[in-house]
Every structure is written in C-alpha cells, then in structure tokens.
C-alpha cells in the first residue's frame, strides 16, 4: 500500500484540523496515512513516502510555528535528498500581515531546492476571509487527489 505522510505546523490547531479532515480522503484513495504534528526530518526522509502533504500555518513575521521549527532547522542545516518526493502544500495565513503565508511559501522553496516536486498548486488560505480552513482544505484536497 502506498504511503502518505501529512506534516503539520500549527499554533492554535487549525492546520491540524485541516490535516485530520484530509487524512480520510487519502485513505479512501488507497494510501496508508500518518499525521505528524511534532515532525522530525527523519519522518520525511527515512524512507521517502510515496506522497507528502504539508499543512502549514504562519505565525509572527512569516515564521514557522514552534512545533515545526526543529524540522525546518534540520532541513536547512543538514539538507536532504528529496528527489522523487511528490508533495502538496496547504499554507494558512492572515492577509493583514505583509508575510501572508510566509512559512508555507518558505517551506515550498526549501522542498524544491532539495529536489522535491510539488503536485498541483499550493493552496493559500486567508484566515481573515475563511472561518473554517478545513472546509477549504478538503475541497482543494479532493481536486488534488484526483490529479494523482
């Protein structure tokens, strides 16, 4: 059975809610799904999953939430051979800040730098406009999974 790993960066739990709503869709599509809400780089690289999904909130001035800082630092410091990794990315932010979805955009760049291939477009959810990001995330995921 192909594997799908969902990596979550969250402050108040919104990104985790999105991940938990999408996981059953991936299971229905035939994936064995694991959600990582305290992710470490080895969960992504050892071995590479068939598919990865990142649900990333932005905090502060475009920063990663605390639960995701060690993951990004490890990726920055050690690097990773991510050729062959296929991934999707959902970024959640607040458009009243100039760093809207900054963490998601930064992670997208890092993953590409190490050879990963994003499938489809990155979804950016504006918390100023969307009351329930999980609903928008599920609608995006349904279309994204169809493209797989």
mmCIF file of N, CA and C in Angstrom:
data_model
loop_
_atom_site.group_PDB
_atom_site.id
_atom_site.type_symbol
_atom_site.label_atom_id
_atom_site.label_comp_id
_atom_site.label_asym_id
_atom_site.label_seq_id
_atom_site.Cartn_x
_atom_site.Cartn_y
_atom_site.Cartn_z
ATOM 1 N N UNK A 1 0.850 -1.176 0.000
ATOM 2 C CA UNK A 1 0.000 0.000 0.000
ATOM 3 C C UNK A 1 0.892 1.234 0.000
ATOM 4 N N UNK A 2 0.619 2.206 -0.879
ATOM 5 C CA UNK A 2 1.431 3.426 -0.896
ATOM 6 C C UNK A 2 1.243 4.238 0.380
ATOM 7 N N UNK A 3 2.281 4.961 0.740
ATOM 8 C CA UNK A 3 2.255 5.743 1.977
ATOM 9 C C UNK A 3 2.057 7.227 1.698
ATOM 10 N N UNK A 4 1.298 7.862 2.564
ATOM 11 C CA UNK A 4 1.132 9.320 2.539
ATOM 12 C C UNK A 4 1.400 9.812 3.950
ATOM 13 N N UNK A 5 2.262 10.781 4.064
ATOM 14 C CA UNK A 5 2.563 11.376 5.368
ATOM 15 C C UNK A 5 2.143 12.834 5.336
ATOM 16 N N UNK A 6 1.446 13.239 6.386
ATOM 17 C CA UNK A 6 0.982 14.615 6.498
ATOM 18 C C UNK A 6 1.766 15.288 7.614
ATOM 19 N N UNK A 7 2.419 16.395 7.280
ATOM 20 C CA UNK A 7 3.246 17.140 8.223
ATOM 21 C C UNK A 7 2.532 18.442 8.569
ATOM 22 N N UNK A 8 2.402 18.704 9.869
ATOM 23 C CA UNK A 8 1.590 19.816 10.348
ATOM 24 C C UNK A 8 2.452 20.821 11.100
ATOM 25 N N UNK A 9 2.265 22.103 10.776
ATOM 26 C CA UNK A 9 2.864 23.209 11.517
ATOM 27 C C UNK A 9 1.695 24.069 11.984
ATOM 28 N N UNK A 10 1.481 24.107 13.304
ATOM 29 C CA UNK A 10 0.289 24.791 13.795
ATOM 30 C C UNK A 10 0.550 25.505 15.112
ATOM 31 N N UNK A 11 -0.195 26.554 15.334
ATOM 32 C CA UNK A 11 -0.135 27.288 16.594
ATOM 33 C C UNK A 11 -1.372 26.974 17.423
ATOM 34 N N UNK A 12 -2.544 27.188 16.842
ATOM 35 C CA UNK A 12 -3.798 27.017 17.562
ATOM 36 C C UNK A 12 -4.579 25.784 17.132
ATOM 37 N N UNK A 13 -4.023 24.974 16.242
ATOM 38 C CA UNK A 13 -4.674 23.734 15.848
ATOM 39 C C UNK A 13 -5.408 23.771 14.521
ATOM 40 N N UNK A 14 -5.496 24.910 13.867
ATOM 41 C CA UNK A 14 -6.210 24.993 12.599
ATOM 42 C C UNK A 14 -5.609 24.112 11.512
ATOM 43 N N UNK A 15 -4.293 24.111 11.399
ATOM 44 C CA UNK A 15 -3.636 23.283 10.380
ATOM 45 C C UNK A 15 -3.803 21.802 10.690
ATOM 46 N N UNK A 16 -3.830 21.457 11.976
ATOM 47 C CA UNK A 16 -4.059 20.061 12.357
ATOM 48 C C UNK A 16 -5.484 19.641 11.999
ATOM 49 N N UNK A 17 -6.448 20.532 12.202
ATOM 50 C CA UNK A 17 -7.829 20.235 11.800
ATOM 51 C C UNK A 17 -7.900 19.945 10.302
ATOM 52 N N UNK A 18 -7.213 20.744 9.513
ATOM 53 C CA UNK A 18 -7.188 20.530 8.065
ATOM 54 C C UNK A 18 -6.610 19.147 7.754
ATOM 55 N N UNK A 19 -5.486 18.820 8.369
ATOM 56 C CA UNK A 19 -4.839 17.526 8.138
ATOM 57 C C UNK A 19 -5.756 16.367 8.514
ATOM 58 N N UNK A 20 -6.421 16.484 9.656
ATOM 59 C CA UNK A 20 -7.289 15.400 10.116
ATOM 60 C C UNK A 20 -8.521 15.215 9.229
ATOM 61 N N UNK A 21 -8.960 16.277 8.576
ATOM 62 C CA UNK A 21 -10.097 16.166 7.654
ATOM 63 C C UNK A 21 -9.673 15.587 6.303
ATOM 64 N N UNK A 22 -8.437 15.803 5.916
ATOM 65 C CA UNK A 22 -7.946 15.308 4.628
ATOM 66 C C UNK A 22 -7.488 13.856 4.714
ATOM 67 N N UNK A 23 -7.002 13.422 5.855
ATOM 68 C CA UNK A 23 -6.483 12.059 6.002
ATOM 69 C C UNK A 23 -7.460 10.983 5.513
ATOM 70 N N UNK A 24 -8.750 11.040 5.862
ATOM 71 C CA UNK A 24 -9.669 10.000 5.360
ATOM 72 C C UNK A 24 -9.797 9.985 3.834
ATOM 73 N N UNK A 25 -9.669 11.147 3.206
ATOM 74 C CA UNK A 25 -9.730 11.201 1.744
ATOM 75 C C UNK A 25 -8.558 10.446 1.126
ATOM 76 N N UNK A 26 -7.386 10.607 1.724
ATOM 77 C CA UNK A 26 -6.209 9.887 1.234
ATOM 78 C C UNK A 26 -6.342 8.389 1.494
ATOM 79 N N UNK A 27 -6.918 8.023 2.641
ATOM 80 C CA UNK A 27 -7.141 6.595 2.923
ATOM 81 C C UNK A 27 -8.093 5.987 1.896
ATOM 82 N N UNK A 28 -9.154 6.716 1.578
ATOM 83 C CA UNK A 28 -10.113 6.237 0.574
ATOM 84 C C UNK A 28 -9.456 6.084 -0.791
ATOM 85 N N UNK A 29 -8.429 6.878 -1.057
ATOM 86 C CA UNK A 29 -7.703 6.801 -2.324
ATOM 87 C C UNK A 29 -6.656 5.687 -2.310
ATOM 88 N N UNK A 30 -6.556 4.950 -1.197
ATOM 89 C CA UNK A 30 -5.668 3.796 -1.136
ATOM 90 C C UNK A 30 -4.337 4.005 -0.455
ATOM 91 N N UNK A 31 -4.171 5.115 0.249
ATOM 92 C CA UNK A 31 -2.909 5.389 0.940
ATOM 93 C C UNK A 31 -2.969 4.974 2.401
ATOM 94 N N UNK A 32 -1.834 4.535 2.903
ATOM 95 C CA UNK A 32 -1.648 4.364 4.346
ATOM 96 C C UNK A 32 -1.171 5.725 4.854
ATOM 97 N N UNK A 33 -1.953 6.349 5.744
ATOM 98 C CA UNK A 33 -1.731 7.747 6.127
ATOM 99 C C UNK A 33 -1.229 7.857 7.562
ATOM 100 N N UNK A 34 -0.215 8.700 7.755
ATOM 101 C CA UNK A 34 0.276 9.053 9.082
ATOM 102 C C UNK A 34 0.354 10.567 9.169
ATOM 103 N N UNK A 35 -0.153 11.113 10.271
ATOM 104 C CA UNK A 35 -0.074 12.552 10.530
ATOM 105 C C UNK A 35 1.025 12.808 11.556
ATOM 106 N N UNK A 36 1.880 13.781 11.267
ATOM 107 C CA UNK A 36 2.953 14.164 12.182
ATOM 108 C C UNK A 36 2.704 15.591 12.655
ATOM 109 N N UNK A 37 2.295 15.733 13.933
ATOM 110 C CA UNK A 37 2.075 17.081 14.473
ATOM 111 C C UNK A 37 3.269 17.572 15.287
ATOM 112 N N UNK A 38 4.270 16.725 15.442
ATOM 113 C CA UNK A 38 5.575 17.101 16.013
ATOM 114 C C UNK A 38 6.636 16.521 15.082
ATOM 115 N N UNK A 39 6.680 16.989 13.842
ATOM 116 C CA UNK A 39 7.502 16.323 12.831
ATOM 117 C C UNK A 39 9.000 16.490 13.032
ATOM 118 N N UNK A 40 9.705 15.450 12.645
ATOM 119 C CA UNK A 40 11.169 15.475 12.575
ATOM 120 C C UNK A 40 11.538 15.128 11.138
ATOM 121 N N UNK A 41 12.686 15.561 10.700
ATOM 122 C CA UNK A 41 13.096 15.384 9.311
ATOM 123 C C UNK A 41 13.106 13.905 8.915
ATOM 124 N N UNK A 42 13.512 13.037 9.822
ATOM 125 C CA UNK A 42 13.597 11.611 9.507
ATOM 126 C C UNK A 42 12.233 11.021 9.144
ATOM 127 N N UNK A 43 11.159 11.620 9.642
ATOM 128 C CA UNK A 43 9.818 11.139 9.289
ATOM 129 C C UNK A 43 9.534 11.373 7.806
ATOM 130 N N UNK A 44 10.219 12.334 7.218
ATOM 131 C CA UNK A 44 10.067 12.612 5.793
ATOM 132 C C UNK A 44 11.049 11.810 4.955
ATOM 133 N N UNK A 45 12.240 11.596 5.471
ATOM 134 C CA UNK A 45 13.322 11.060 4.630
ATOM 135 C C UNK A 45 13.633 9.585 4.821
ATOM 136 N N UNK A 46 13.145 8.957 5.869
ATOM 137 C CA UNK A 46 13.608 7.609 6.217
ATOM 138 C C UNK A 46 12.480 6.601 6.297
ATOM 139 N N UNK A 47 12.045 6.035 5.202
ATOM 140 C CA UNK A 47 12.335 6.370 3.811
ATOM 141 C C UNK A 47 11.359 7.432 3.316
ATOM 142 N N UNK A 48 11.576 7.902 2.085
ATOM 143 C CA UNK A 48 10.651 8.858 1.496
ATOM 144 C C UNK A 48 9.283 8.208 1.348
ATOM 145 N N UNK A 49 8.219 8.937 1.675
ATOM 146 C CA UNK A 49 6.887 8.391 1.430
ATOM 147 C C UNK A 49 6.549 8.479 -0.061
ATOM 148 N N UNK A 50 5.498 7.800 -0.452
ATOM 149 C CA UNK A 50 5.039 7.919 -1.833
ATOM 150 C C UNK A 50 4.449 9.301 -2.089
ATOM 151 N N UNK A 51 3.929 9.911 -1.019
ATOM 152 C CA UNK A 51 3.292 11.214 -1.122
ATOM 153 C C UNK A 51 3.411 11.927 0.225
ATOM 154 N N UNK A 52 3.631 13.229 0.187
ATOM 155 C CA UNK A 52 3.657 14.032 1.415
ATOM 156 C C UNK A 52 2.709 15.206 1.237
ATOM 157 N N UNK A 53 2.080 15.579 2.320
ATOM 158 C CA UNK A 53 1.231 16.765 2.344
ATOM 159 C C UNK A 53 1.668 17.602 3.533
ATOM 160 N N UNK A 54 1.848 18.893 3.305
ATOM 161 C CA UNK A 54 2.237 19.819 4.362
ATOM 162 C C UNK A 54 1.082 20.774 4.605
ATOM 163 N N UNK A 55 0.638 20.842 5.862
ATOM 164 C CA UNK A 55 -0.395 21.787 6.291
ATOM 165 C C UNK A 55 0.291 22.765 7.232
ATOM 166 N N UNK A 56 0.557 23.975 6.749
ATOM 167 C CA UNK A 56 1.480 24.893 7.406
ATOM 168 C C UNK A 56 0.817 26.221 7.741
ATOM 169 N N UNK A 57 0.778 26.556 9.012
ATOM 170 C CA UNK A 57 0.344 27.883 9.445
ATOM 171 C C UNK A 57 1.558 28.793 9.541
ATOM 172 N N UNK A 58 1.311 30.078 9.383
ATOM 173 C CA UNK A 58 2.359 31.081 9.545
ATOM 174 C C UNK A 58 2.079 31.841 10.834
ATOM 175 N N UNK A 59 3.117 32.128 11.582
ATOM 176 C CA UNK A 59 2.979 32.897 12.812
ATOM 177 C C UNK A 59 3.975 34.049 12.796
ATOM 178 N N UNK A 60 3.758 35.022 13.656
ATOM 179 C CA UNK A 60 4.707 36.133 13.769
ATOM 180 C C UNK A 60 4.942 36.846 12.454
ATOM 181 N N UNK A 61 6.187 37.057 12.138
ATOM 182 C CA UNK A 61 6.578 37.770 10.910
ATOM 183 C C UNK A 61 6.974 36.769 9.827
ATOM 184 N N UNK A 62 6.059 35.868 9.503
ATOM 185 C CA UNK A 62 6.341 34.866 8.480
ATOM 186 C C UNK A 62 7.058 33.651 9.017
ATOM 187 N N UNK A 63 6.967 33.429 10.325
ATOM 188 C CA UNK A 63 7.705 32.357 10.980
ATOM 189 C C UNK A 63 6.938 31.041 10.983
ATOM 190 N N UNK A 64 7.691 29.959 11.213
ATOM 191 C CA UNK A 64 7.091 28.643 11.403
ATOM 192 C C UNK A 64 6.621 28.517 12.845
ATOM 193 N N UNK A 65 5.505 27.841 13.075
ATOM 194 C CA UNK A 65 5.079 27.572 14.444
ATOM 195 C C UNK A 65 6.129 26.747 15.191
ATOM 196 N N UNK A 66 6.117 26.838 16.508
ATOM 197 C CA UNK A 66 7.114 26.165 17.340
ATOM 198 C C UNK A 66 7.250 24.679 17.089
ATOM 199 N N UNK A 67 6.145 23.997 16.799
ATOM 200 C CA UNK A 67 6.216 22.554 16.609
ATOM 201 C C UNK A 67 6.925 22.153 15.317
ATOM 202 N N UNK A 68 7.219 23.130 14.450
ATOM 203 C CA UNK A 68 7.809 22.829 13.150
ATOM 204 C C UNK A 68 9.228 23.374 13.001
ATOM 205 N N UNK A 69 9.675 24.155 13.980
ATOM 206 C CA UNK A 69 10.979 24.815 13.882
ATOM 207 C C UNK A 69 12.124 23.808 13.767
ATOM 208 N N UNK A 70 12.129 22.764 14.577
ATOM 209 C CA UNK A 70 13.216 21.779 14.527
ATOM 210 C C UNK A 70 13.267 21.078 13.173
ATOM 211 N N UNK A 71 12.114 20.801 12.594
ATOM 212 C CA UNK A 71 12.046 20.167 11.280
ATOM 213 C C UNK A 71 12.739 21.046 10.234
ATOM 214 N N UNK A 72 12.374 22.314 10.201
ATOM 215 C CA UNK A 72 12.931 23.236 9.204
ATOM 216 C C UNK A 72 14.412 23.476 9.462
ATOM 217 N N UNK A 73 14.810 23.603 10.724
ATOM 218 C CA UNK A 73 16.231 23.791 11.027
ATOM 219 C C UNK A 73 17.045 22.597 10.549
ATOM 220 N N UNK A 74 16.534 21.394 10.766
ATOM 221 C CA UNK A 74 17.249 20.192 10.312
ATOM 222 C C UNK A 74 17.351 20.178 8.792
ATOM 223 N N UNK A 75 16.284 20.541 8.121
ATOM 224 C CA UNK A 75 16.309 20.583 6.658
ATOM 225 C C UNK A 75 17.303 21.638 6.174
ATOM 226 N N UNK A 76 17.314 22.802 6.820
ATOM 227 C CA UNK A 76 18.247 23.878 6.463
ATOM 228 C C UNK A 76 19.701 23.481 6.725
ATOM 229 N N UNK A 77 19.967 22.883 7.877
ATOM 230 C CA UNK A 77 21.341 22.594 8.292
ATOM 231 C C UNK A 77 21.918 21.354 7.628
ATOM 232 N N UNK A 78 21.139 20.296 7.576
ATOM 233 C CA UNK A 78 21.648 19.029 7.049
ATOM 234 C C UNK A 78 21.314 18.809 5.589
ATOM 235 N N UNK A 79 20.252 19.466 5.127
ATOM 236 C CA UNK A 79 19.788 19.207 3.776
ATOM 237 C C UNK A 79 19.133 17.837 3.723
ATOM 238 N N UNK A 80 18.673 17.475 2.573
ATOM 239 C CA UNK A 80 18.057 16.165 2.386
ATOM 240 C C UNK A 80 17.957 15.894 0.903
ATOM 241 N N UNK A 81 18.122 14.640 0.538
ATOM 242 C CA UNK A 81 17.949 14.237 -0.856
ATOM 243 C C UNK A 81 16.461 13.948 -1.043
ATOM 244 N N UNK A 82 15.739 14.897 -1.600
ATOM 245 C CA UNK A 82 14.293 14.752 -1.743
ATOM 246 C C UNK A 82 13.865 14.490 -3.189
ATOM 247 N N UNK A 83 14.818 14.154 -4.055
ATOM 248 C CA UNK A 83 14.448 13.800 -5.414
ATOM 249 C C UNK A 83 13.510 12.600 -5.324
ATOM 250 N N UNK A 84 12.440 12.651 -6.060
ATOM 251 C CA UNK A 84 11.465 11.559 -6.016
ATOM 252 C C UNK A 84 10.318 11.819 -5.065
ATOM 253 N N UNK A 85 10.444 12.822 -4.188
ATOM 254 C CA UNK A 85 9.353 13.135 -3.275
ATOM 255 C C UNK A 85 8.305 13.957 -4.014
ATOM 256 N N UNK A 86 7.065 13.494 -3.969
ATOM 257 C CA UNK A 86 5.929 14.238 -4.520
ATOM 258 C C UNK A 86 5.145 14.777 -3.336
ATOM 259 N N UNK A 87 4.775 16.056 -3.403
ATOM 260 C CA UNK A 87 4.107 16.651 -2.253
ATOM 261 C C UNK A 87 3.070 17.679 -2.658
ATOM 262 N N UNK A 88 2.190 17.965 -1.706
ATOM 263 C CA UNK A 88 1.242 19.056 -1.816
ATOM 264 C C UNK A 88 1.426 19.959 -0.611
ATOM 265 N N UNK A 89 0.967 21.194 -0.731
ATOM 266 C CA UNK A 89 1.176 22.139 0.366
ATOM 267 C C UNK A 89 -0.038 23.038 0.545
ATOM 268 N N UNK A 90 -0.509 23.074 1.777
ATOM 269 C CA UNK A 90 -1.581 23.985 2.169
ATOM 270 C C UNK A 90 -0.983 24.958 3.173
ATOM 271 N N UNK A 91 -1.035 26.243 2.841
ATOM 272 C CA UNK A 91 -0.491 27.289 3.701
ATOM 273 C C UNK A 91 -1.656 28.105 4.261
ATOM 274 N N UNK A 92 -1.603 28.362 5.553
ATOM 275 C CA UNK A 92 -2.639 29.152 6.214
ATOM 276 C C UNK A 92 -1.983 30.407 6.778
ATOM 277 N N UNK A 93 -2.586 31.549 6.501
ATOM 278 C CA UNK A 93 -2.020 32.803 6.979
ATOM 279 C C UNK A 93 -3.095 33.861 7.133
ATOM 280 N N UNK A 94 -2.654 35.048 7.433
ATOM 281 C CA UNK A 94 -3.532 36.189 7.674
ATOM 282 C C UNK A 94 -3.084 37.310 6.739
ATOM 283 N N UNK A 95 -3.952 37.667 5.787
ATOM 284 C CA UNK A 95 -3.567 38.635 4.761
ATOM 285 C C UNK A 95 -3.395 40.054 5.285
ATOM 286 N N UNK A 96 -3.717 40.303 6.549
ATOM 287 C CA UNK A 96 -3.471 41.634 7.094
ATOM 288 C C UNK A 96 -1.986 41.825 7.442
ATOM 289 N N UNK A 97 -1.200 40.747 7.333
ATOM 290 C CA UNK A 97 0.245 40.815 7.562
ATOM 291 C C UNK A 97 0.977 40.777 6.218
ATOM 292 N N UNK A 98 2.069 41.518 6.100
ATOM 293 C CA UNK A 98 2.821 41.501 4.840
ATOM 294 C C UNK A 98 3.497 40.154 4.570
ATOM 295 N N UNK A 99 3.575 39.306 5.583
ATOM 296 C CA UNK A 99 4.217 37.994 5.439
ATOM 297 C C UNK A 99 3.173 36.890 5.269
ATOM 298 N N UNK A 100 2.051 37.229 4.641
ATOM 299 C CA UNK A 100 0.951 36.297 4.435
ATOM 300 C C UNK A 100 1.455 34.958 3.888
ATOM 301 N N UNK A 101 1.153 33.890 4.596
ATOM 302 C CA UNK A 101 1.545 32.520 4.228
ATOM 303 C C UNK A 101 3.055 32.375 4.040
ATOM 304 N N UNK A 102 3.814 33.203 4.731
ATOM 305 C CA UNK A 102 5.268 33.202 4.578
ATOM 306 C C UNK A 102 5.922 31.883 4.917
ATOM 307 N N UNK A 103 5.458 31.196 5.954
ATOM 308 C CA UNK A 103 6.057 29.911 6.325
ATOM 309 C C UNK A 103 5.816 28.877 5.230
ATOM 310 N N UNK A 104 4.607 28.817 4.730
ATOM 311 C CA UNK A 104 4.305 27.866 3.661
ATOM 312 C C UNK A 104 5.101 28.147 2.402
ATOM 313 N N UNK A 105 5.223 29.408 2.058
ATOM 314 C CA UNK A 105 5.990 29.776 0.866
ATOM 315 C C UNK A 105 7.464 29.432 1.042
ATOM 316 N N UNK A 106 7.994 29.685 2.249
ATOM 317 C CA UNK A 106 9.401 29.353 2.520
ATOM 318 C C UNK A 106 9.640 27.856 2.432
ATOM 319 N N UNK A 107 8.727 27.078 3.041
ATOM 320 C CA UNK A 107 8.886 25.622 3.001
ATOM 321 C C UNK A 107 8.806 25.120 1.566
ATOM 322 N N UNK A 108 7.891 25.651 0.788
ATOM 323 C CA UNK A 108 7.760 25.256 -0.615
ATOM 324 C C UNK A 108 9.087 25.456 -1.343
ATOM 325 N N UNK A 109 9.737 26.590 -1.098
ATOM 326 C CA UNK A 109 11.031 26.859 -1.711
ATOM 327 C C UNK A 109 12.113 25.895 -1.261
ATOM 328 N N UNK A 110 12.143 25.590 0.026
ATOM 329 C CA UNK A 110 13.141 24.653 0.560
ATOM 330 C C UNK A 110 12.967 23.261 -0.040
ATOM 331 N N UNK A 111 11.726 22.796 -0.092
ATOM 332 C CA UNK A 111 11.479 21.465 -0.645
ATOM 333 C C UNK A 111 11.929 21.389 -2.099
ATOM 334 N N UNK A 112 11.616 22.414 -2.866
ATOM 335 C CA UNK A 112 12.042 22.448 -4.272
ATOM 336 C C UNK A 112 13.567 22.494 -4.379
ATOM 337 N N UNK A 113 14.201 23.259 -3.493
ATOM 338 C CA UNK A 113 15.666 23.368 -3.500
ATOM 339 C C UNK A 113 16.335 22.004 -3.321
ATOM 340 N N UNK A 114 15.709 21.126 -2.533
ATOM 341 C CA UNK A 114 16.289 19.804 -2.276
ATOM 342 C C UNK A 114 15.738 18.730 -3.210
ATOM 343 N N UNK A 115 15.021 19.141 -4.260
ATOM 344 C CA UNK A 115 14.653 18.206 -5.316
ATOM 345 C C UNK A 115 13.247 17.650 -5.281
ATOM 346 N N UNK A 116 12.432 18.054 -4.306
ATOM 347 C CA UNK A 116 11.060 17.558 -4.238
ATOM 348 C C UNK A 116 10.218 18.212 -5.337
ATOM 349 N N UNK A 117 9.161 17.534 -5.739
ATOM 350 C CA UNK A 117 8.289 18.034 -6.800
ATOM 351 C C UNK A 117 6.883 18.245 -6.246
ATOM 352 N N UNK A 118 6.450 19.504 -6.286
ATOM 353 C CA UNK A 118 5.086 19.816 -5.836
ATOM 354 C C UNK A 118 4.104 19.395 -6.908
ATOM 355 N N UNK A 119 3.043 18.717 -6.480
ATOM 356 C CA UNK A 119 1.969 18.316 -7.377
ATOM 357 C C UNK A 119 0.847 19.333 -7.259
ATOM 358 N N UNK A 120 0.500 19.966 -8.342
ATOM 359 C CA UNK A 120 -0.564 20.957 -8.323
ATOM 360 C C UNK A 120 -0.097 22.267 -7.710
ATOM 361 N N UNK A 121 -1.061 23.153 -7.536
ATOM 362 C CA UNK A 121 -0.773 24.464 -6.967
ATOM 363 C C UNK A 121 -0.810 24.427 -5.442
ATOM 364 N N UNK A 122 -0.055 25.297 -4.837
ATOM 365 C CA UNK A 122 -0.097 25.476 -3.380
ATOM 366 C C UNK A 122 -1.420 26.173 -3.046
ATOM 367 N N UNK A 123 -2.111 25.672 -2.028
ATOM 368 C CA UNK A 123 -3.325 26.330 -1.555
ATOM 369 C C UNK A 123 -2.932 27.306 -0.461
ATOM 370 N N UNK A 124 -3.370 28.548 -0.591
ATOM 371 C CA UNK A 124 -3.145 29.553 0.448
ATOM 372 C C UNK A 124 -4.509 29.961 0.998
ATOM 373 N N UNK A 125 -4.696 29.729 2.280
ATOM 374 C CA UNK A 125 -5.966 30.027 2.949
ATOM 375 C C UNK A 125 -5.782 31.275 3.795
ATOM 376 N N UNK A 126 -6.651 32.250 3.585
ATOM 377 C CA UNK A 126 -6.601 33.508 4.319
ATOM 378 C C UNK A 126 -7.536 33.431 5.525
ATOM 379 N N UNK A 127 -6.954 33.408 6.709
ATOM 380 C CA UNK A 127 -7.742 33.323 7.942
ATOM 381 C C UNK A 127 -8.623 34.550 8.158
ATOM 382 N N UNK A 128 -8.331 35.637 7.445
ATOM 383 C CA UNK A 128 -9.168 36.832 7.545
ATOM 384 C C UNK A 128 -10.482 36.651 6.782
ATOM 385 N N UNK A 129 -10.487 35.747 5.823
ATOM 386 C CA UNK A 129 -11.655 35.559 4.976
ATOM 387 C C UNK A 129 -12.347 34.217 5.176
ATOM 388 N N UNK A 130 -11.638 33.230 5.685
ATOM 389 C CA UNK A 130 -12.164 31.877 5.788
ATOM 390 C C UNK A 130 -12.310 31.499 7.254
ATOM 391 N N UNK A 131 -13.538 31.237 7.675
ATOM 392 C CA UNK A 131 -13.801 30.884 9.064
ATOM 393 C C UNK A 131 -13.384 29.448 9.379
ATOM 394 N N UNK A 132 -13.576 28.542 8.425
ATOM 395 C CA UNK A 132 -13.261 27.122 8.620
ATOM 396 C C UNK A 132 -12.263 26.664 7.557
ATOM 397 N N UNK A 133 -10.973 26.771 7.843
ATOM 398 C CA UNK A 133 -9.971 26.398 6.831
ATOM 399 C C UNK A 133 -10.049 24.929 6.433
ATOM 400 N N UNK A 134 -10.569 24.075 7.321
ATOM 401 C CA UNK A 134 -10.668 22.659 6.978
ATOM 402 C C UNK A 134 -11.604 22.436 5.787
ATOM 403 N N UNK A 135 -12.669 23.226 5.673
ATOM 404 C CA UNK A 135 -13.592 23.073 4.547
ATOM 405 C C UNK A 135 -12.906 23.423 3.225
ATOM 406 N N UNK A 136 -12.164 24.518 3.216
ATOM 407 C CA UNK A 136 -11.436 24.905 2.000
ATOM 408 C C UNK A 136 -10.332 23.891 1.696
ATOM 409 N N UNK A 137 -9.678 23.399 2.740
ATOM 410 C CA UNK A 137 -8.628 22.399 2.566
ATOM 411 C C UNK A 137 -9.156 21.100 1.980
ATOM 412 N N UNK A 138 -10.318 20.656 2.450
ATOM 413 C CA UNK A 138 -10.913 19.420 1.936
ATOM 414 C C UNK A 138 -11.304 19.584 0.470
ATOM 415 N N UNK A 139 -11.908 20.712 0.112
ATOM 416 C CA UNK A 139 -12.292 20.950 -1.288
ATOM 417 C C UNK A 139 -11.057 20.913 -2.193
ATOM 418 N N UNK A 140 -9.977 21.544 -1.754
ATOM 419 C CA UNK A 140 -8.728 21.522 -2.518
ATOM 420 C C UNK A 140 -8.190 20.095 -2.610
ATOM 421 N N UNK A 141 -8.193 19.371 -1.488
ATOM 422 C CA UNK A 141 -7.639 18.017 -1.440
ATOM 423 C C UNK A 141 -8.402 17.064 -2.358
ATOM 424 N N UNK A 142 -9.700 17.228 -2.438
ATOM 425 C CA UNK A 142 -10.483 16.364 -3.339
ATOM 426 C C UNK A 142 -10.005 16.529 -4.780
ATOM 427 N N UNK A 143 -9.786 17.759 -5.201
ATOM 428 C CA UNK A 143 -9.285 18.019 -6.566
ATOM 429 C C UNK A 143 -7.844 17.520 -6.711
ATOM 430 N N UNK A 144 -7.040 17.741 -5.682
ATOM 431 C CA UNK A 144 -5.622 17.364 -5.704
ATOM 432 C C UNK A 144 -5.480 15.854 -5.821
ATOM 433 N N UNK A 145 -6.252 15.122 -5.048
ATOM 434 C CA UNK A 145 -6.170 13.657 -5.074
ATOM 435 C C UNK A 145 -6.585 13.114 -6.436
ATOM 436 N N UNK A 146 -7.565 13.737 -7.066
ATOM 437 C CA UNK A 146 -7.988 13.317 -8.398
ATOM 438 C C UNK A 146 -6.836 13.431 -9.398
ATOM 439 N N UNK A 147 -5.970 14.424 -9.220
ATOM 440 C CA UNK A 147 -4.842 14.640 -10.129
ATOM 441 C C UNK A 147 -3.744 13.601 -9.944
ATOM 442 N N UNK A 148 -3.745 12.922 -8.805
ATOM 443 C CA UNK A 148 -2.695 11.943 -8.531
ATOM 444 C C UNK A 148 -2.828 10.785 -9.484
#
